[in-house]
PDB file of C-alpha atoms in Angstrom:
ATOM      1  CA  MET B 770      -7.643  -2.740  16.376  1.00 79.00           C
ATOM      2  CA  LYS B 771      -7.155  -2.064  12.677  1.00 86.00           C
ATOM      3  CA  PRO B 772      -3.601  -1.718  11.411  1.00 93.00           C
ATOM      4  CA  GLU B 773      -2.282   1.734  10.594  1.00 96.00           C
ATOM      5  CA  ILE B 774       0.915   2.978   9.089  1.00 97.00           C
ATOM      6  CA  SER B 775       2.558   5.754  11.081  1.00 97.00           C
ATOM      7  CA  LEU B 776       5.966   6.869   9.860  1.00 97.00           C
ATOM      8  CA  ASP B 777       8.198   9.855  10.618  1.00 98.00           C
ATOM      9  CA  PHE B 778      10.850  11.329   8.381  1.00 97.00           C
ATOM     10  CA  GLN B 779      13.232  14.276   8.607  1.00 97.00           C
ATOM     11  CA  TYR B 780      14.593  16.190   5.656  1.00 96.00           C
ATOM     12  CA  ALA B 781      17.292  18.858   5.593  1.00 96.00           C
ATOM     13  CA  SER B 782      15.080  21.016   3.392  1.00 96.00           C
ATOM     14  CA  PRO B 783      12.800  24.001   4.003  1.00 96.00           C
ATOM     15  CA  ILE B 784       9.163  23.152   4.679  1.00 97.00           C
ATOM     16  CA  GLU B 785       8.100  24.935   1.463  1.00 96.00           C
ATOM     17  CA  LYS B 786      10.323  22.650  -0.598  1.00 96.00           C
ATOM     18  CA  VAL B 787       8.936  19.502   1.060  1.00 98.00           C
ATOM     19  CA  TRP B 788       5.386  20.824   0.609  1.00 98.00           C
ATOM     20  CA  HIS B 789       6.104  21.387  -3.098  1.00 98.00           C
ATOM     21  CA  ALA B 790       7.311  17.778  -3.417  1.00 98.00           C
ATOM     22  CA  LEU B 791       4.035  16.600  -1.824  1.00 98.00           C
ATOM     23  CA  THR B 792       1.719  18.770  -3.892  1.00 98.00           C
ATOM     24  CA  ASP B 793       3.269  19.288  -7.335  1.00 98.00           C
ATOM     25  CA  SER B 794       2.162  16.622  -9.812  1.00 98.00           C
ATOM     26  CA  ASN B 795       5.510  16.500 -11.609  1.00 98.00           C
ATOM     27  CA  MET B 796       7.415  16.178  -8.324  1.00 97.00           C
ATOM     28  CA  LEU B 797       5.031  13.477  -7.046  1.00 97.00           C
ATOM     29  CA  ALA B 798       5.615  11.520 -10.240  1.00 98.00           C
ATOM     30  CA  LYS B 799       9.332  11.399  -9.413  1.00 97.00           C
ATOM     31  CA  TRP B 800       8.970   9.817  -5.967  1.00 97.00           C
ATOM     32  CA  VAL B 801       5.469   8.279  -5.775  1.00 97.00           C
ATOM     33  CA  MET B 802       3.842   7.515  -9.157  1.00 96.00           C
ATOM     34  CA  GLU B 803       2.527   9.187 -12.272  1.00 98.00           C
ATOM     35  CA  ASN B 804      -0.574  11.150 -11.332  1.00 98.00           C
ATOM     36  CA  ASN B 805      -2.937  13.988 -12.139  1.00 98.00           C
ATOM     37  CA  PHE B 806      -2.901  15.444  -8.607  1.00 98.00           C
ATOM     38  CA  LYS B 807      -3.976  19.023  -7.837  1.00 98.00           C
ATOM     39  CA  PRO B 808      -3.944  20.422  -4.270  1.00 98.00           C
ATOM     40  CA  ILE B 809      -7.634  21.348  -4.297  1.00 98.00           C
ATOM     41  CA  VAL B 810     -10.036  19.973  -1.668  1.00 98.00           C
ATOM     42  CA  GLY B 811     -12.557  17.694  -3.379  1.00 98.00           C
ATOM     43  CA  TYR B 812     -10.379  17.145  -6.458  1.00 98.00           C
ATOM     44  CA  LYS B 813     -10.436  13.522  -7.651  1.00 98.00           C
ATOM     45  CA  PHE B 814      -7.253  12.109  -9.116  1.00 98.00           C
ATOM     46  CA  GLN B 815      -5.321   8.908  -9.734  1.00 98.00           C
ATOM     47  CA  PHE B 816      -1.857   7.597  -9.089  1.00 98.00           C
ATOM     48  CA  ARG B 817      -0.828   5.114 -11.788  1.00 98.00           C
ATOM     49  CA  THR B 818       2.053   2.734 -12.238  1.00 95.00           C
ATOM     50  CA  GLU B 819       2.757  -0.479 -14.135  1.00 95.00           C
ATOM     51  CA  PRO B 820       0.424  -3.284 -13.011  1.00 94.00           C
ATOM     52  CA  ASN B 821       1.870  -6.481 -11.583  1.00 90.00           C
ATOM     53  CA  LYS B 822       0.461  -9.860 -10.586  1.00 88.00           C
ATOM     54  CA  TYR B 823      -0.697  -8.511  -7.195  1.00 82.00           C
ATOM     55  CA  TRP B 824      -2.103  -5.124  -8.206  1.00 86.00           C
ATOM     56  CA  ASP B 825      -3.572  -3.245 -11.182  1.00 94.00           C
ATOM     57  CA  GLY B 826      -1.303  -0.241 -10.509  1.00 93.00           C
ATOM     58  CA  ILE B 827      -4.153   2.251 -10.061  1.00 97.00           C
ATOM     59  CA  VAL B 828      -4.944   4.278  -6.937  1.00 97.00           C
ATOM     60  CA  ASP B 829      -8.139   6.348  -6.963  1.00 98.00           C
ATOM     61  CA  SER B 830      -7.949   9.357  -4.667  1.00 98.00           C
ATOM     62  CA  GLU B 831      -9.751  12.495  -3.580  1.00 98.00           C
ATOM     63  CA  VAL B 832      -8.120  15.445  -1.847  1.00 98.00           C
ATOM     64  CA  LEU B 833      -9.584  15.868   1.655  1.00 98.00           C
ATOM     65  CA  VAL B 834      -7.412  18.518   3.353  1.00 98.00           C
ATOM     66  CA  VAL B 835      -4.988  21.164   2.061  1.00 98.00           C
ATOM     67  CA  GLU B 836      -3.474  23.368   4.780  1.00 98.00           C
ATOM     68  CA  GLU B 837      -0.381  24.762   3.064  1.00 98.00           C
ATOM     69  CA  PRO B 838       2.356  24.022   4.110  1.00 98.00           C
ATOM     70  CA  TYR B 839       1.372  21.994   7.185  1.00 98.00           C
ATOM     71  CA  LYS B 840      -1.169  19.311   6.306  1.00 98.00           C
ATOM     72  CA  LEU B 841      -2.323  17.356   3.270  1.00 98.00           C
ATOM     73  CA  SER B 842      -4.771  14.465   3.239  1.00 98.00           C
ATOM     74  CA  TYR B 843      -6.359  12.363   0.520  1.00 98.00           C
ATOM     75  CA  THR B 844      -8.126   9.067   0.084  1.00 98.00           C
ATOM     76  CA  TRP B 845      -6.158   6.083  -1.215  1.00 97.00           C
ATOM     77  CA  VAL B 846      -8.518   3.548  -2.784  1.00 97.00           C
ATOM     78  CA  THR B 847      -6.968   0.488  -4.388  1.00 92.00           C
ATOM     79  CA  ALA B 848      -6.939  -3.302  -4.307  1.00 86.00           C
ATOM     80  CA  GLY B 849     -10.235  -3.469  -2.394  1.00 87.00           C
ATOM     81  CA  GLU B 850      -9.041  -1.103   0.360  1.00 91.00           C
ATOM     82  CA  ASN B 851     -10.500   2.352   1.005  1.00 96.00           C
ATOM     83  CA  THR B 852      -7.859   4.106   3.077  1.00 97.00           C
ATOM     84  CA  LYS B 853      -6.700   7.621   3.913  1.00 98.00           C
ATOM     85  CA  VAL B 854      -3.230   9.188   3.667  1.00 98.00           C
ATOM     86  CA  THR B 855      -2.399  12.217   5.818  1.00 98.00           C
ATOM     87  CA  TRP B 856       0.882  14.118   5.681  1.00 98.00           C
ATOM     88  CA  THR B 857       1.769  16.522   8.495  1.00 98.00           C
ATOM     89  CA  LEU B 858       4.759  18.840   8.189  1.00 98.00           C
ATOM     90  CA  LYS B 859       6.605  20.708  10.952  1.00 98.00           C
ATOM     91  CA  LYS B 860       9.433  23.165  10.553  1.00 97.00           C
ATOM     92  CA  ASN B 861      12.416  23.108  12.903  1.00 94.00           C
ATOM     93  CA  GLY B 862      15.074  25.484  11.592  1.00 90.00           C
ATOM     94  CA  ASP B 863      16.324  24.087   8.298  1.00 87.00           C
ATOM     95  CA  ILE B 864      14.877  20.660   9.076  1.00 96.00           C
ATOM     96  CA  THR B 865      11.391  19.598   8.055  1.00 98.00           C
ATOM     97  CA  HIS B 866       9.688  16.833  10.010  1.00 98.00           C
ATOM     98  CA  LEU B 867       7.248  14.881   7.878  1.00 98.00           C
ATOM     99  CA  HIS B 868       4.742  12.559   9.499  1.00 98.00           C
ATOM    100  CA  LEU B 869       2.677  10.052   7.513  1.00 98.00           C
ATOM    101  CA  GLU B 870      -0.525   8.417   8.734  1.00 98.00           C
ATOM    102  CA  HIS B 871      -2.042   5.853   6.380  1.00 98.00           C
ATOM    103  CA  THR B 872      -5.247   4.585   7.992  1.00 97.00           C
ATOM    104  CA  GLY B 873      -8.342   2.541   7.189  1.00 97.00           C
ATOM    105  CA  PHE B 874      -6.874  -0.868   6.378  1.00 95.00           C
ATOM    106  CA  LYS B 875      -9.220  -3.767   7.087  1.00 93.00           C
ATOM    107  CA  SER B 876      -6.408  -6.072   8.210  1.00 91.00           C
ATOM    108  CA  GLU B 877      -2.702  -6.701   7.871  1.00 91.00           C
ATOM    109  CA  SER B 878      -3.335  -7.665   4.268  1.00 85.00           C
ATOM    110  CA  LEU B 879      -1.093  -7.649   1.247  1.00 85.00           C
ATOM    111  CA  SER B 880      -2.280  -4.070   0.650  1.00 86.00           C
ATOM    112  CA  TYR B 881      -1.213  -2.991   4.145  1.00 92.00           C
ATOM    113  CA  ASN B 882       2.202  -4.608   3.898  1.00 90.00           C
ATOM    114  CA  GLY B 883       2.682  -3.330   0.352  1.00 88.00           C
ATOM    115  CA  ALA B 884       1.845   0.214   1.419  1.00 91.00           C
ATOM    116  CA  LYS B 885       4.152   0.011   4.450  1.00 93.00           C
ATOM    117  CA  TYR B 886       7.036  -1.181   2.298  1.00 93.00           C
ATOM    118  CA  GLY B 887       6.159   1.286  -0.458  1.00 93.00           C
ATOM    119  CA  TRP B 888       6.098   4.396   1.735  1.00 96.00           C
ATOM    120  CA  VAL B 889       9.490   3.602   3.266  1.00 95.00           C
ATOM    121  CA  LYS B 890      10.937   3.059  -0.218  1.00 95.00           C
ATOM    122  CA  MET B 891       9.287   6.185  -1.627  1.00 96.00           C
ATOM    123  CA  SER B 892      10.502   8.311   1.304  1.00 95.00           C
ATOM    124  CA  SER B 893      14.057   7.413   0.304  1.00 95.00           C
ATOM    125  CA  GLU B 894      13.256   8.598  -3.212  1.00 96.00           C
ATOM    126  CA  LEU B 895      11.860  11.821  -1.755  1.00 97.00           C
ATOM    127  CA  LYS B 896      15.065  12.387   0.207  1.00 96.00           C
ATOM    128  CA  LYS B 897      17.121  12.016  -2.993  1.00 96.00           C
ATOM    129  CA  LEU B 898      14.780  14.303  -4.909  1.00 97.00           C
ATOM    130  CA  LEU B 899      14.931  17.023  -2.251  1.00 96.00           C
ATOM    131  CA  ALA B 900      18.731  16.889  -2.331  1.00 94.00           C
ATOM    132  CA  GLU B 901      18.765  17.300  -6.121  1.00 92.00           C
ATOM    133  CA  TYR B 902      16.577  20.337  -6.604  1.00 80.00           C
TER     134      TYR B 902
END
């Protein structure tokens, strides 16, 4: 069985606000990485950050699914891995449940562990961002 990242988060923010943070390029840059994202199925974009000794800092992506404000999916191609990120949002009163599936890893590689660590870290940044705006 191939490893997958499956994480759940809850935010005390309306679903529209969380959706905006997932789909607005400027907002994504504040909690994920600089990017040229547009929420258009088939749109190809990149996330970019400073390279380090393990990674060139570039993620090539293509938008696969946009179902505002409930589901967003895109490819995540970097460091020899061709994976897929899917965000699912659910509204429960003033709470938004956000589920992340990051699938397609070949093994529990450095890429897998880096992504797992990265998403947990970035979700904390998202929580701060949602509280600020």
